[in-house]
Short mmCIF file of C-alpha atoms in Angstrom, two decimals:
data_model
loop_
_atom_site.label_atom_id
_atom_site.label_comp_id
_atom_site.label_asym_id
_atom_site.label_seq_id
_atom_site.Cartn_x
_atom_site.Cartn_y
_atom_site.Cartn_z
CA MET F 24 2.74 -0.04 -32.87
CA LEU F 25 5.27 -2.55 -31.48
CA VAL F 26 5.22 -4.60 -34.68
CA ASN F 27 5.96 -1.50 -36.77
CA GLN F 28 8.84 -0.59 -34.47
CA LEU F 29 10.22 -4.12 -34.72
CA LYS F 30 9.94 -4.00 -38.51
CA ALA F 31 11.95 -0.77 -38.54
CA PHE F 32 14.58 -2.31 -36.25
CA PHE F 33 14.80 -5.45 -38.40
CA ALA F 34 15.12 -3.55 -41.68
CA VAL F 35 17.90 -1.30 -40.37
CA ALA F 36 19.71 -4.25 -38.76
CA ARG F 37 19.55 -6.29 -41.97
CA LEU F 38 20.39 -3.49 -44.41
CA GLY F 39 22.75 -1.52 -42.17
CA SER F 40 21.25 1.77 -43.24
CA ILE F 41 18.29 3.90 -42.20
CA THR F 42 18.11 5.25 -45.76
CA LEU F 43 17.82 1.77 -47.32
CA ALA F 44 15.44 0.60 -44.60
CA ALA F 45 13.15 3.59 -45.16
CA LYS F 46 13.10 2.90 -48.89
CA GLN F 47 12.22 -0.77 -48.37
CA LEU F 48 9.49 0.03 -45.84
CA ALA F 49 8.14 2.93 -47.93
CA LEU F 50 8.58 5.28 -44.97
CA SER F 51 10.49 8.51 -44.42
CA GLN F 52 13.91 8.33 -42.76
CA PRO F 53 12.74 10.38 -39.74
CA THR F 54 9.85 7.94 -39.23
CA VAL F 55 12.22 4.95 -39.16
CA THR F 56 14.56 6.77 -36.77
CA THR F 57 11.64 7.71 -34.49
CA GLN F 58 10.32 4.13 -34.40
CA ILE F 59 13.69 2.71 -33.38
CA ARG F 60 14.29 5.38 -30.73
CA ALA F 61 10.79 4.85 -29.33
CA LEU F 62 11.47 1.12 -29.05
CA GLU F 63 14.75 1.75 -27.25
CA GLU F 64 13.26 4.33 -24.88
CA GLN F 65 10.18 2.27 -24.06
CA TYR F 66 12.25 -0.72 -22.93
CA GLY F 67 15.36 1.10 -21.76
CA VAL F 68 17.71 -0.71 -24.15
CA GLU F 69 20.28 0.39 -26.72
CA LEU F 70 19.80 -1.64 -29.92
CA PHE F 71 22.39 0.17 -32.05
CA HIS F 72 25.72 1.84 -31.37
CA ARG F 73 25.80 5.19 -33.14
CA GLY F 74 29.12 6.72 -34.07
CA GLY F 75 30.98 8.07 -37.05
CA GLY F 76 27.77 8.25 -39.03
CA ARG F 77 27.31 4.49 -38.85
CA LEU F 78 24.93 2.16 -37.03
CA THR F 79 26.15 -1.13 -35.61
CA LEU F 80 24.11 -3.62 -33.62
CA SER F 81 24.65 -3.68 -29.89
CA ASP F 82 24.78 -6.97 -27.97
CA ALA F 83 21.10 -6.49 -27.09
CA GLY F 84 20.31 -5.83 -30.75
CA ARG F 85 22.09 -9.01 -31.83
CA ARG F 86 20.15 -11.06 -29.31
CA LEU F 87 16.86 -9.53 -30.42
CA LEU F 88 17.42 -9.89 -34.18
CA PRO F 89 16.71 -13.65 -34.61
CA ARG F 90 13.57 -13.38 -32.46
CA VAL F 91 12.24 -10.51 -34.56
CA ASP F 92 13.15 -12.43 -37.72
CA ALA F 93 11.08 -15.40 -36.52
CA LEU F 94 8.15 -13.15 -35.51
CA LEU F 95 8.02 -11.33 -38.83
CA GLN F 96 8.36 -14.61 -40.71
CA GLN F 97 5.34 -15.94 -38.83
CA GLU F 98 3.38 -12.79 -39.63
CA LEU F 99 4.22 -13.15 -43.34
CA ASP F 100 3.25 -16.82 -43.33
CA ILE F 101 -0.13 -15.98 -41.80
CA GLU F 102 -0.72 -13.16 -44.28
CA PHE F 103 0.29 -15.40 -47.18
CA ALA F 104 -1.98 -18.22 -46.01
CA LEU F 105 -4.93 -15.84 -45.75
CA ARG F 106 -4.34 -14.44 -49.22
CA ASN F 107 -4.13 -17.92 -50.72
CA SER F 108 -6.94 -19.63 -48.83
CA ALA F 109 -9.60 -19.13 -51.48
CA GLU F 110 -8.62 -22.07 -53.72
CA LEU F 111 -8.08 -19.87 -56.80
CA GLN F 112 -11.49 -18.21 -56.41
CA GLY F 113 -9.90 -15.06 -55.03
CA GLY F 114 -6.82 -13.83 -53.23
CA THR F 115 -3.84 -11.86 -54.47
CA LEU F 116 -0.66 -12.92 -56.25
CA ARG F 117 2.28 -10.50 -56.37
CA LEU F 118 4.72 -10.83 -59.26
CA GLY F 119 8.07 -9.05 -59.45
CA ALA F 120 8.96 -8.33 -63.08
CA THR F 121 12.17 -7.50 -64.93
CA ALA F 122 11.22 -8.42 -68.51
CA PRO F 123 7.79 -7.28 -69.77
CA TYR F 124 8.04 -9.58 -72.80
CA TYR F 125 7.86 -12.67 -70.61
CA THR F 126 5.95 -11.25 -67.67
CA LEU F 127 3.00 -9.92 -69.65
CA THR F 128 2.59 -13.25 -71.42
CA LEU F 129 2.49 -14.99 -68.04
CA ALA F 130 0.06 -12.44 -66.63
CA GLN F 131 -2.24 -12.80 -69.64
CA ARG F 132 -2.30 -16.58 -69.39
CA PHE F 133 -2.82 -16.52 -65.61
CA ARG F 134 -5.65 -14.00 -65.80
CA ALA F 135 -7.41 -16.04 -68.47
CA ARG F 136 -7.33 -19.11 -66.24
CA HIS F 137 -7.99 -17.42 -62.89
CA PRO F 138 -9.94 -14.19 -63.49
CA ARG F 139 -11.01 -13.85 -59.84
CA VAL F 140 -7.45 -13.71 -58.53
CA GLU F 141 -6.02 -10.21 -58.16
CA LEU F 142 -2.62 -10.06 -59.86
CA SER F 143 -0.24 -7.21 -59.04
CA VAL F 144 3.06 -6.59 -60.84
CA ALA F 145 6.05 -4.73 -59.40
CA ALA F 146 8.94 -3.69 -61.68
CA GLY F 147 12.68 -3.47 -61.12
CA ASN F 148 16.00 -4.90 -62.24
CA SER F 149 17.08 -8.49 -61.67
CA ARG F 150 18.83 -7.88 -58.36
CA GLN F 151 15.96 -5.83 -56.96
CA MET F 152 13.34 -8.44 -57.81
CA VAL F 153 15.24 -11.35 -56.23
CA ASP F 154 15.81 -9.24 -53.12
CA ALA F 155 12.08 -8.45 -53.03
CA LEU F 156 11.27 -12.15 -53.27
CA LEU F 157 13.61 -13.04 -50.40
CA ALA F 158 12.08 -10.22 -48.36
CA TYR F 159 8.56 -11.62 -49.02
CA GLN F 160 7.54 -8.43 -50.82
CA VAL F 161 6.52 -10.45 -53.91
CA ASP F 162 5.40 -14.08 -54.30
CA LEU F 163 7.25 -14.80 -57.56
CA ALA F 164 9.93 -12.87 -59.39
CA THR F 165 11.51 -12.90 -62.82
CA SER F 166 15.25 -12.31 -63.03
CA SER F 167 18.12 -12.69 -65.48
CA HIS F 168 20.44 -13.73 -62.65
CA LEU F 169 21.09 -17.44 -62.24
CA GLU F 170 20.52 -17.83 -58.51
CA GLU F 171 21.93 -20.89 -56.75
CA ASP F 172 20.24 -20.12 -53.44
CA ALA F 173 18.79 -23.34 -52.02
CA ARG F 174 15.75 -21.42 -50.79
CA LEU F 175 14.65 -20.70 -54.36
CA HIS F 176 12.84 -22.78 -56.97
CA ARG F 177 13.66 -21.79 -60.55
CA VAL F 178 12.19 -22.34 -64.02
CA GLU F 179 13.62 -20.86 -67.23
CA LEU F 180 11.29 -18.64 -69.25
CA GLY F 181 13.48 -18.09 -72.30
CA SER F 182 16.70 -16.59 -73.64
CA ASP F 183 17.77 -13.95 -76.16
CA PRO F 184 21.08 -12.60 -77.51
CA LEU F 185 22.32 -9.08 -76.95
CA VAL F 186 21.71 -6.64 -79.82
CA LEU F 187 22.58 -3.00 -80.49
CA LEU F 188 19.77 -0.45 -80.43
CA LEU F 189 20.45 2.70 -82.44
CA PRO F 190 18.57 5.52 -84.20
CA ARG F 191 17.33 4.76 -87.72
CA GLY F 192 19.43 7.62 -89.07
CA HIS F 193 22.67 6.37 -87.49
CA GLY F 194 25.58 5.58 -89.79
CA LEU F 195 25.58 1.93 -88.72
CA ALA F 196 21.83 1.42 -89.09
CA ARG F 197 22.00 0.08 -92.66
CA ARG F 198 24.39 -2.71 -91.81
CA ALA F 199 23.21 -6.30 -91.40
CA ALA F 200 25.33 -6.72 -88.26
CA VAL F 201 27.60 -4.52 -86.14
CA PRO F 202 31.11 -5.30 -84.86
CA LEU F 203 31.72 -4.65 -81.18
CA ALA F 204 34.69 -2.50 -82.20
CA ALA F 205 32.24 0.08 -83.60
CA LEU F 206 31.24 0.97 -80.04
CA ALA F 207 34.67 2.50 -79.44
CA GLY F 208 33.43 5.63 -81.19
CA GLU F 209 30.01 5.75 -79.56
CA THR F 210 28.34 6.99 -76.39
CA LEU F 211 26.93 3.87 -74.75
CA LEU F 212 23.68 4.26 -72.82
CA ALA F 213 23.52 1.62 -70.08
CA ARG F 214 21.11 0.39 -67.44
CA GLU F 215 21.86 0.84 -63.75
CA ARG F 216 24.15 -1.60 -61.93
CA GLY F 217 22.21 -4.71 -60.95
CA SER F 218 20.94 -5.14 -64.51
CA MET F 219 22.05 -8.43 -66.08
CA THR F 220 21.98 -6.87 -69.55
CA ARG F 221 24.51 -4.28 -68.39
CA ALA F 222 26.70 -6.89 -66.68
CA LEU F 223 26.81 -9.13 -69.78
CA SER F 224 27.46 -6.14 -72.05
CA GLU F 225 30.38 -4.97 -69.94
CA GLU F 226 31.84 -8.49 -69.86
CA ALA F 227 31.63 -8.77 -73.66
CA LEU F 228 33.27 -5.38 -74.17
CA GLU F 229 36.01 -6.14 -71.66
CA ARG F 230 36.81 -9.49 -73.32
CA ALA F 231 37.06 -7.72 -76.67
CA GLY F 232 39.24 -4.96 -75.18
CA ILE F 233 36.82 -2.24 -76.30
CA ARG F 234 36.00 0.92 -74.35
CA PRO F 235 33.14 3.14 -75.57
CA ARG F 236 33.96 6.79 -76.13
CA ASP F 237 31.57 7.77 -73.36
CA GLN F 238 28.89 6.16 -71.17
CA MET F 239 25.66 7.37 -69.61
CA GLU F 240 23.58 5.47 -67.06
CA ILE F 241 19.78 5.49 -67.43
CA ALA F 242 17.63 3.50 -65.04
CA SER F 243 14.78 2.17 -67.21
CA ARG F 244 14.30 0.52 -70.60
CA GLU F 245 11.68 3.08 -71.63
CA ALA F 246 13.99 6.01 -70.86
CA LEU F 247 16.87 4.26 -72.63
CA ARG F 248 14.82 3.78 -75.79
CA GLU F 249 13.75 7.44 -75.73
CA ALA F 250 17.36 8.55 -75.23
CA VAL F 251 18.45 6.52 -78.26
CA VAL F 252 15.62 8.05 -80.34
CA ARG F 253 16.88 11.53 -79.34
CA GLY F 254 20.40 10.69 -80.46
CA LEU F 255 22.07 10.71 -77.04
CA GLY F 256 23.85 7.46 -77.84
CA VAL F 257 23.36 3.77 -78.59
CA SER F 258 22.41 1.01 -76.19
CA ILE F 259 22.73 -2.75 -75.80
CA PHE F 260 19.48 -4.62 -75.17
CA ALA F 261 18.36 -8.20 -74.96
CA ALA F 262 16.62 -8.87 -78.28
CA HIS F 263 13.17 -9.26 -76.70
CA GLU F 264 13.48 -5.93 -74.86
CA THR F 265 13.97 -3.65 -77.86
CA GLY F 266 10.26 -3.13 -78.58
CA ARG F 267 8.98 -1.64 -81.82
CA HIS F 268 9.60 1.98 -82.66
CA PRO F 269 9.69 3.53 -86.16
CA GLU F 270 12.79 5.56 -85.26
CA LEU F 271 14.82 2.68 -83.84
CA VAL F 272 16.79 -0.20 -85.38
CA ALA F 273 17.99 -3.29 -83.49
CA LEU F 274 21.00 -5.01 -85.07
CA PRO F 275 22.82 -8.21 -84.11
CA PHE F 276 26.54 -8.14 -83.39
CA GLU F 277 29.06 -9.80 -85.69
CA GLU F 278 30.60 -11.54 -82.68
CA ASP F 279 28.93 -14.31 -80.70
CA MET F 280 27.25 -12.52 -77.82
CA PRO F 281 26.12 -13.95 -74.48
CA LEU F 282 22.49 -14.90 -74.06
CA VAL F 283 20.30 -13.07 -71.59
CA ARG F 284 18.31 -15.81 -69.88
CA GLU F 285 15.14 -15.03 -67.99
CA TYR F 286 14.06 -17.13 -65.01
CA LEU F 287 10.99 -17.25 -62.81
CA TYR F 288 11.70 -17.77 -59.11
CA CYS F 289 9.61 -18.58 -56.07
CA LEU F 290 10.53 -19.58 -52.55
CA ARG F 291 10.88 -23.36 -52.47
CA GLU F 292 8.89 -23.60 -49.22
CA ARG F 293 5.92 -21.91 -50.93
CA ARG F 294 6.08 -23.72 -54.25
CA SER F 295 2.98 -25.79 -53.45
CA ALA F 296 0.81 -22.80 -52.44
CA SER F 297 -2.23 -22.76 -54.71
CA LEU F 298 -1.65 -19.42 -56.43
CA ILE F 299 2.08 -19.93 -56.93
CA GLU F 300 1.51 -23.45 -58.21
CA ALA F 301 -1.07 -22.04 -60.64
CA MET F 302 1.43 -19.51 -62.02
CA LEU F 303 4.11 -22.19 -62.40
CA GLY F 304 1.50 -24.24 -64.26
CA CYS F 305 1.10 -21.35 -66.72
CA VAL F 306 4.85 -21.45 -67.39
CA GLU F 307 4.73 -25.19 -68.11
CA ALA F 308 1.72 -24.77 -70.41
CA ASP F 309 3.50 -21.98 -72.29
CA SER F 310 6.61 -24.15 -72.70
CA GLN F 311 4.57 -27.00 -74.14
CA GLN F 312 3.10 -24.71 -76.80
CA VAL F 313 6.46 -23.37 -77.98
#
């Protein structure tokens, strides 16, 4: 019970929000609130100042935070060691994925080499997956963000240019390439903020001085593709993300577009762990075959 209460305290202290902490811990907001209040009442201490709808750490909370951080880190290290103690004859490896094109190739190669290892895959955008890695929620993560964090080890998986995805019946669909200026008359369907594809698209449009007629945010590639099929607008994808659909056409831009690079990250301190090392070995083997 105490460990769960400390986890709730740590998540709220780090994220500054009960809502975000509840989402990360996969708990309800009332449960997180109850755990923190129970911890305070049991030990007669105020860990947060509550006022104006905001939570701020008290002096006692600030003193407790690094100790809880160290305790939870130790718990994660023990759990990780137990999961990876089977010398590739078992255990679990958790992969955070942003790009199915690269991730599924890695998963296929890893499973072929280590069929007894349980491989789980979590999905999200680039920012979410790096955050999950730093929070020890996954063991490796793919991301389009170039992270310079010294805690992270990085290998590049590949790169692709941005292309325009549009319905086969669209007026631009018969062209060999599309000028960015054509987007001024279109509704642009975009991923949520935190997506590298969206960030690079917005940078390219801003440099060209082009503003789409309208914009709609849709939080997944699958939903974006379906929205384009239904004629809600056009969308910018990395070339490897477009998939194959009889009603969709992916066209290059006339202008030089930025490349979406995909990286695989792990925590540098865990790079030599058997399961992580095995996955990194799959990346190197794949690179040698290309």
